[in-house]
Short mmCIF file of C-alpha atoms in Angstrom, two decimals:
data_model
loop_
_atom_site.label_atom_id
_atom_site.label_comp_id
_atom_site.label_asym_id
_atom_site.label_seq_id
_atom_site.Cartn_x
_atom_site.Cartn_y
_atom_site.Cartn_z
CA MET A 1 103.69 127.85 103.29
CA ASN A 2 104.83 127.17 99.28
CA SER A 3 104.42 123.81 97.98
CA LYS A 4 108.27 123.36 97.77
CA SER A 5 108.78 123.61 101.52
CA VAL A 6 105.99 121.12 102.01
CA ASN A 7 107.45 118.73 99.58
CA ASN A 8 110.98 119.29 101.57
CA LYS A 9 109.28 118.51 105.23
CA TRP A 10 107.80 115.34 103.60
CA SER A 11 111.20 114.20 102.32
CA TRP A 12 113.14 114.53 105.58
CA THR A 13 110.42 113.00 107.01
CA LEU A 14 110.58 110.08 104.80
CA LEU A 15 114.15 109.98 105.29
CA VAL A 16 114.28 109.81 108.96
CA LEU A 17 111.51 107.08 108.59
CA SER A 18 113.75 105.05 106.44
CA ALA A 19 116.87 105.34 108.49
CA VAL A 20 114.95 104.33 111.41
CA ALA A 21 113.41 101.39 110.15
CA LEU A 22 116.59 100.27 108.61
CA LEU A 23 118.43 100.55 111.71
CA ALA A 24 115.49 98.62 113.69
CA PHE A 25 115.77 95.81 110.98
CA GLY A 26 119.77 95.83 111.10
CA SER A 27 120.08 95.52 114.84
CA MET A 28 117.04 92.63 114.98
CA ARG A 29 118.09 90.50 112.43
CA SER A 30 119.95 87.27 112.92
CA SER A 31 123.85 87.49 112.23
CA GLY A 32 123.75 83.64 111.07
CA PRO A 33 125.02 80.83 113.40
CA GLN A 34 127.47 81.48 115.95
CA THR A 35 130.53 79.65 116.89
CA GLN A 36 130.57 78.06 120.44
CA ALA A 37 133.32 80.89 121.06
CA ASP A 38 131.08 83.64 119.99
CA ARG A 39 128.43 82.34 122.26
CA ILE A 40 130.68 82.43 125.48
CA ASP A 41 131.81 85.81 124.46
CA ALA A 42 128.54 86.72 124.12
CA ILE A 43 127.14 85.22 127.46
CA THR A 44 130.15 86.33 129.69
CA LYS A 45 130.07 89.96 128.41
CA VAL A 46 126.32 90.34 129.91
CA LEU A 47 127.19 88.56 133.30
CA ALA A 48 129.25 90.76 135.87
CA CYS A 49 131.99 89.20 137.63
CA PRO A 50 130.86 88.78 141.51
CA THR A 51 134.01 90.05 143.12
CA CYS A 52 135.03 92.94 141.06
CA GLN A 53 133.58 96.48 140.47
CA GLY A 54 131.71 96.98 137.36
CA GLU A 55 133.73 94.31 135.20
CA SER A 56 132.43 91.56 132.99
CA VAL A 57 133.20 88.01 133.40
CA TYR A 58 134.49 88.59 130.00
CA VAL A 59 137.15 91.26 130.91
CA SER A 60 137.80 90.10 134.61
CA ARG A 61 140.61 87.78 135.49
CA ALA A 62 139.46 87.05 138.98
CA SER A 63 139.35 83.68 140.43
CA ALA A 64 135.32 83.96 140.37
CA ALA A 65 135.28 85.05 136.66
CA GLU A 66 137.15 82.43 135.52
CA SER A 67 135.20 79.91 137.16
CA ILE A 68 131.85 81.39 135.70
CA ARG A 69 133.83 81.61 132.51
CA ALA A 70 134.61 77.59 132.68
CA GLU A 71 131.00 76.96 133.95
CA VAL A 72 129.36 78.66 130.71
CA ALA A 73 132.10 76.75 128.11
CA ARG A 74 131.08 73.66 130.10
CA GLN A 75 127.54 74.29 129.08
CA ILE A 76 127.94 75.71 125.85
CA ALA A 77 129.90 72.57 124.64
CA SER A 78 127.37 70.26 126.08
CA GLY A 79 124.86 71.89 123.77
CA GLN A 80 121.95 71.35 126.02
CA ARG A 81 121.37 74.83 127.08
CA THR A 82 120.47 77.90 124.98
CA ASP A 83 122.44 81.35 125.75
CA ASP A 84 119.38 82.49 127.92
CA GLU A 85 119.07 79.27 129.55
CA VAL A 86 123.05 79.41 130.64
CA ILE A 87 122.30 83.08 131.93
CA ALA A 88 119.51 81.97 134.38
CA PHE A 89 121.56 78.87 135.47
CA ILE A 90 124.25 81.38 136.46
CA GLU A 91 121.76 84.12 137.93
CA ALA A 92 120.15 81.14 140.07
CA ARG A 93 123.17 80.54 141.97
CA PHE A 94 124.76 84.23 141.96
CA GLY A 95 121.02 86.05 141.89
CA SER A 96 120.41 88.71 139.67
CA ARG A 97 123.63 90.99 141.19
CA VAL A 98 125.50 89.15 138.43
CA LEU A 99 123.48 90.57 135.48
CA LEU A 100 124.95 93.51 133.83
CA VAL A 101 121.90 93.94 131.57
CA PRO A 102 118.80 94.13 134.11
CA ARG A 103 115.79 92.09 133.09
CA SER A 104 112.91 93.70 131.52
CA THR A 105 110.48 91.98 134.08
CA GLY A 106 109.26 92.26 137.77
CA LEU A 107 111.09 94.78 140.01
CA ASP A 108 113.94 95.16 137.76
CA SER A 109 111.72 96.48 135.08
CA LEU A 110 111.38 99.75 136.95
CA ILE A 111 115.24 100.58 135.56
CA TRP A 112 114.04 100.40 131.96
CA VAL A 113 110.54 101.91 132.98
CA LEU A 114 111.53 104.97 135.16
CA PRO A 115 114.02 106.93 133.17
CA VAL A 116 111.47 107.00 129.98
CA PHE A 117 108.89 108.02 132.62
CA ALA A 118 110.94 110.83 134.04
CA LEU A 119 111.37 111.99 130.52
CA VAL A 120 108.18 112.19 129.51
CA CYS A 121 107.19 113.96 132.66
CA ALA A 122 110.15 116.41 131.85
CA VAL A 123 109.25 117.23 128.59
CA GLY A 124 105.57 117.53 129.67
CA THR A 125 106.54 120.01 132.20
CA LEU A 126 108.59 121.78 130.38
CA GLY A 127 106.28 122.07 127.28
CA PHE A 128 103.50 123.25 129.72
CA ALA A 129 105.35 125.73 131.22
CA PHE A 130 106.61 127.49 127.59
CA ARG A 131 103.11 127.51 127.09
CA ARG A 132 102.14 129.31 129.88
CA TRP A 133 105.37 131.91 129.43
CA LYS A 134 103.81 132.41 125.95
CA VAL A 135 100.21 133.01 127.08
CA VAL A 136 101.21 135.20 129.93
CA GLY A 137 103.76 137.23 127.90
CA ASN A 138 102.54 140.80 127.10
CA ASP A 139 103.90 141.68 123.25
CA SER A 140 101.95 145.21 123.34
CA ILE A 141 104.22 148.25 125.24
CA SER A 142 102.39 150.46 127.24
CA GLU A 143 101.16 153.93 126.68
CA GLU A 144 103.97 155.21 128.73
CA ASP A 145 106.97 153.51 127.17
CA ALA A 146 105.29 154.78 123.55
CA GLN A 147 105.39 158.03 124.69
CA LEU A 148 109.06 157.62 126.06
CA VAL A 149 110.13 156.25 122.77
CA GLU A 150 108.34 158.77 120.83
CA ARG A 151 109.92 161.83 122.94
CA ALA A 152 113.59 160.12 122.59
CA LEU A 153 113.09 160.04 118.87
CA ARG A 154 111.75 163.33 118.83
CA GLU A 155 115.09 164.62 120.47
CA GLU A 156 117.43 162.91 118.35
CA GLN A 157 116.06 164.52 115.29
CA MET B 1 100.43 123.46 139.00
CA ALA B 2 103.91 124.54 140.12
CA PRO B 3 102.81 124.22 143.83
CA ILE B 4 101.40 120.55 143.13
CA ILE B 5 104.45 119.62 141.15
CA ALA B 6 106.81 120.76 144.26
CA SER B 7 104.63 119.04 146.45
CA VAL B 8 105.21 115.40 144.76
CA VAL B 9 108.70 115.90 144.34
CA GLY B 10 109.10 117.05 147.97
CA ALA B 11 106.65 114.10 149.09
CA LEU B 12 109.27 111.62 147.06
CA LEU B 13 112.22 113.06 148.60
CA VAL B 14 110.89 112.56 151.73
CA ALA B 15 110.05 108.80 150.99
CA PHE B 16 113.41 108.09 150.01
CA LEU B 17 114.90 109.86 152.82
CA TRP B 18 112.64 107.82 155.15
CA VAL B 19 113.62 104.40 153.35
CA LEU B 20 117.31 105.33 153.51
CA VAL B 21 117.40 106.47 157.55
CA THR B 22 114.94 103.47 158.31
CA ALA B 23 116.48 100.64 156.50
CA LYS B 24 118.45 98.16 158.69
CA PRO B 25 122.07 96.90 157.76
CA ASN B 26 122.22 93.42 157.08
CA THR B 27 124.28 92.14 160.49
CA ALA B 28 122.67 88.30 160.08
CA ASP B 29 125.52 85.28 160.65
CA ASP B 30 123.67 83.75 157.53
CA ALA B 31 123.92 85.15 153.82
CA ASP B 32 121.33 84.79 151.19
CA SER B 33 121.41 82.81 148.23
CA PRO B 34 118.86 81.60 145.45
CA LEU B 35 119.86 78.09 146.76
CA LEU B 36 118.22 78.26 150.20
CA GLY B 37 115.72 75.68 150.46
CA GLN B 38 116.37 74.29 147.41
CA PRO B 39 117.78 70.45 146.26
CA ALA B 40 121.88 70.86 146.55
CA PRO B 41 123.31 70.94 143.32
CA SER B 42 124.86 67.88 142.02
CA VAL B 43 128.19 67.32 142.85
CA VAL B 44 130.63 64.56 141.79
CA THR B 45 134.29 64.77 142.35
CA THR B 46 137.43 63.15 143.58
CA THR B 47 138.96 63.85 147.11
CA LEU B 48 142.53 64.83 147.37
CA ASN B 49 143.19 61.18 148.36
CA ASP B 50 141.70 60.47 144.73
CA GLU B 51 138.79 58.98 145.89
CA GLU B 52 135.62 59.28 143.97
CA PHE B 53 132.86 61.61 146.06
CA VAL B 54 129.12 61.88 145.33
CA LEU B 55 127.24 64.31 147.08
CA ALA B 56 123.85 62.50 146.36
CA ARG B 57 125.50 59.07 148.08
CA ARG B 58 125.50 61.54 151.41
CA LYS B 59 121.77 61.53 151.68
CA GLY B 60 121.09 60.78 155.65
CA SER B 61 123.68 62.72 156.98
CA TRP B 62 124.09 66.41 157.39
CA VAL B 63 126.65 67.65 154.96
CA ILE B 64 129.10 70.70 155.60
CA PHE B 65 130.93 72.14 152.71
CA ASN B 66 133.74 74.30 153.64
CA PHE B 67 135.24 76.31 150.70
CA PHE B 68 138.83 77.06 151.39
CA ASN B 69 141.90 78.42 150.15
CA SER B 70 145.46 77.82 151.78
CA THR B 71 146.30 81.58 151.04
CA CYS B 72 143.15 82.94 152.38
CA VAL B 73 143.65 85.36 155.45
CA PRO B 74 140.00 84.52 156.91
CA CYS B 75 140.03 81.06 155.91
CA VAL B 76 143.39 80.24 157.85
CA ALA B 77 141.88 82.22 160.72
CA GLU B 78 138.42 80.40 161.04
CA HIS B 79 140.73 76.97 160.76
CA PRO B 80 140.68 76.35 164.29
CA GLU B 81 137.12 76.50 164.74
CA LEU B 82 136.83 74.10 162.11
CA VAL B 83 138.98 71.57 163.95
CA ALA B 84 137.05 71.89 167.37
CA PHE B 85 133.61 71.87 165.37
CA ASN B 86 134.97 68.28 163.86
CA GLU B 87 136.38 66.95 167.14
CA ARG B 88 132.92 67.73 169.13
CA GLU B 89 130.93 66.19 165.69
CA SER B 90 132.72 62.85 165.94
CA THR B 91 131.40 62.08 169.39
CA ALA B 92 128.22 62.84 168.44
CA ALA B 93 125.45 60.37 167.91
CA ASN B 94 124.56 61.36 163.91
CA PRO B 95 127.29 63.34 163.16
CA ALA B 96 127.86 66.10 160.61
CA GLU B 97 130.30 65.25 157.61
CA LEU B 98 132.44 68.00 157.02
CA TYR B 99 134.12 68.51 153.84
CA THR B 100 136.66 71.28 152.58
CA VAL B 101 136.00 72.56 149.06
CA ILE B 102 139.38 73.46 147.68
CA ASN B 103 139.15 76.85 145.78
CA ASP B 104 141.54 77.90 143.18
CA ASP B 105 144.20 76.19 145.10
CA ASN B 106 146.72 73.29 144.31
CA ASP B 107 146.88 70.03 145.96
CA ASP B 108 150.26 70.43 147.68
CA SER B 109 149.62 73.68 149.36
CA VAL B 110 146.55 71.98 150.47
CA ARG B 111 148.39 69.10 151.90
CA ALA B 112 150.89 71.46 153.68
CA PHE B 113 148.27 73.16 155.33
CA PHE B 114 146.54 70.50 156.67
CA SER B 115 149.66 68.82 158.00
CA LYS B 116 150.51 71.65 159.61
CA ASN B 117 147.12 72.84 161.24
CA GLY B 118 145.11 69.52 161.64
CA GLY B 119 141.83 68.70 160.07
CA ASP B 120 141.46 65.06 159.18
CA TRP B 121 138.08 65.28 157.36
CA GLN B 122 137.82 64.96 153.50
CA LYS B 123 139.26 67.71 150.89
CA LEU B 124 137.36 67.81 147.50
CA ARG B 125 138.89 68.77 144.20
CA ASP B 126 137.17 71.70 142.47
CA VAL B 127 138.18 71.21 138.98
CA ASP B 128 137.86 74.64 136.99
CA GLY B 129 135.76 76.09 140.16
CA ALA B 130 132.41 73.98 138.94
CA ILE B 131 131.66 73.41 142.31
CA SER B 132 132.02 76.80 143.47
CA VAL B 133 129.90 78.00 140.49
CA ALA B 134 127.28 75.56 140.99
CA PHE B 135 126.98 77.02 144.68
CA GLY B 136 127.47 80.83 143.64
CA VAL B 137 130.70 81.29 145.52
CA ALA B 138 132.37 84.10 144.93
CA LYS B 139 134.73 84.66 147.80
CA VAL B 140 135.95 82.16 150.08
CA PRO B 141 135.80 81.22 152.92
CA GLU B 142 132.17 80.38 152.87
CA THR B 143 130.42 77.33 154.80
CA TRP B 144 126.95 75.44 153.53
CA ILE B 145 125.00 72.93 155.17
CA ILE B 146 122.73 70.37 153.33
CA ASP B 147 120.37 68.79 155.02
CA PRO B 148 119.80 64.80 155.22
CA ASN B 149 116.98 64.89 152.19
CA GLY B 150 119.82 66.71 150.04
CA TYR B 151 118.40 70.22 150.41
CA VAL B 152 120.70 73.57 150.99
CA ARG B 153 119.87 74.92 154.45
CA LEU B 154 122.20 77.81 155.50
CA ARG B 155 125.13 79.72 153.91
CA ILE B 156 127.65 81.21 155.85
CA ALA B 157 129.80 83.96 153.63
CA GLY B 158 133.16 84.88 155.38
CA LYS B 159 134.75 83.48 158.91
CA LEU B 160 133.02 81.69 161.39
CA SER B 161 132.88 82.94 164.53
CA THR B 162 133.30 81.02 167.73
CA GLY B 163 130.63 78.35 168.16
CA LEU B 164 128.56 79.61 165.29
CA LEU B 165 128.43 76.52 163.20
CA ASP B 166 127.38 74.38 166.31
CA GLU B 167 124.71 76.89 166.93
CA GLN B 168 123.07 76.86 163.26
CA LEU B 169 123.48 73.26 162.71
CA ASN B 170 121.69 72.28 166.09
CA LEU B 171 118.96 74.98 164.96
CA LEU B 172 118.55 73.48 161.58
CA LYS B 173 118.51 70.09 163.46
CA LYS B 174 115.71 70.84 165.58
CA GLN B 175 113.84 72.51 162.69
CA PHE B 176 114.31 70.00 160.15
CA GLY B 177 115.15 66.97 162.09
CA SER B 178 118.42 65.12 162.51
#
């Protein structure tokens, strides 16, 4: 491997790491103070309409969803609860089925952990299988095959 | 290695199947809620007669909230059951207080419904669905029982079957005292 290809490899690695770091920073940084309407929208987008299939409270026009939206608006207007506390209040009434994004604690955390676990197992199993095939695979040709090829070449001449 | 992986996957599939086959459907009359056994949410509203209603002032009595809408078919179907229950309770020594909580309906429709179908108990306004959200009511009808100490004891989701309310209230009175 020459020095040019090594430099290229390091440049690409650095580029990928920089992109990941910038994306992580950009997604985590606070975008400044939100208005009350922004907070209401953000909260209702993560709450499921209890009488609809797969719709958020933000999208749904069902009576139950409108009642929840009104309650969120009341609590935000009172200024006494954080967004997480408002979500917890609604969850305490309707149960965890009202959360569109499952919590990362308790039994719900399995929803986040299991796919990663399955992916790691799948990649590990594939890696193991590929390695085994490579080891088991025989690149050398048998004496019989060599003679067969030699005969065919001679006949061709 | 392959036989071990196949055995693990097979065992997991068998376990899933066993859970699916042995799981029992929820056939109970009462429904689950995070509020059961908890203090009832604060309810401050007005009745259809424009009188103030504060749930905290009803301590000492068993309180029953029936969430209702005059266009909801099961609500209309269970109404005779509530009328009969209220009549029986009115002659009891320590009668339970029955309240209709008006869910997403207007005053005139509710008045018209009760004048036609009977039921002289109080009807509570639920402005913006605040009471419904406080109790986690998504669909009507729902019936809730609150004990004399202000704790939520029972939630019945859906239409009341004959005698269910009396039966459950008597069980609760025996368990938590009347």
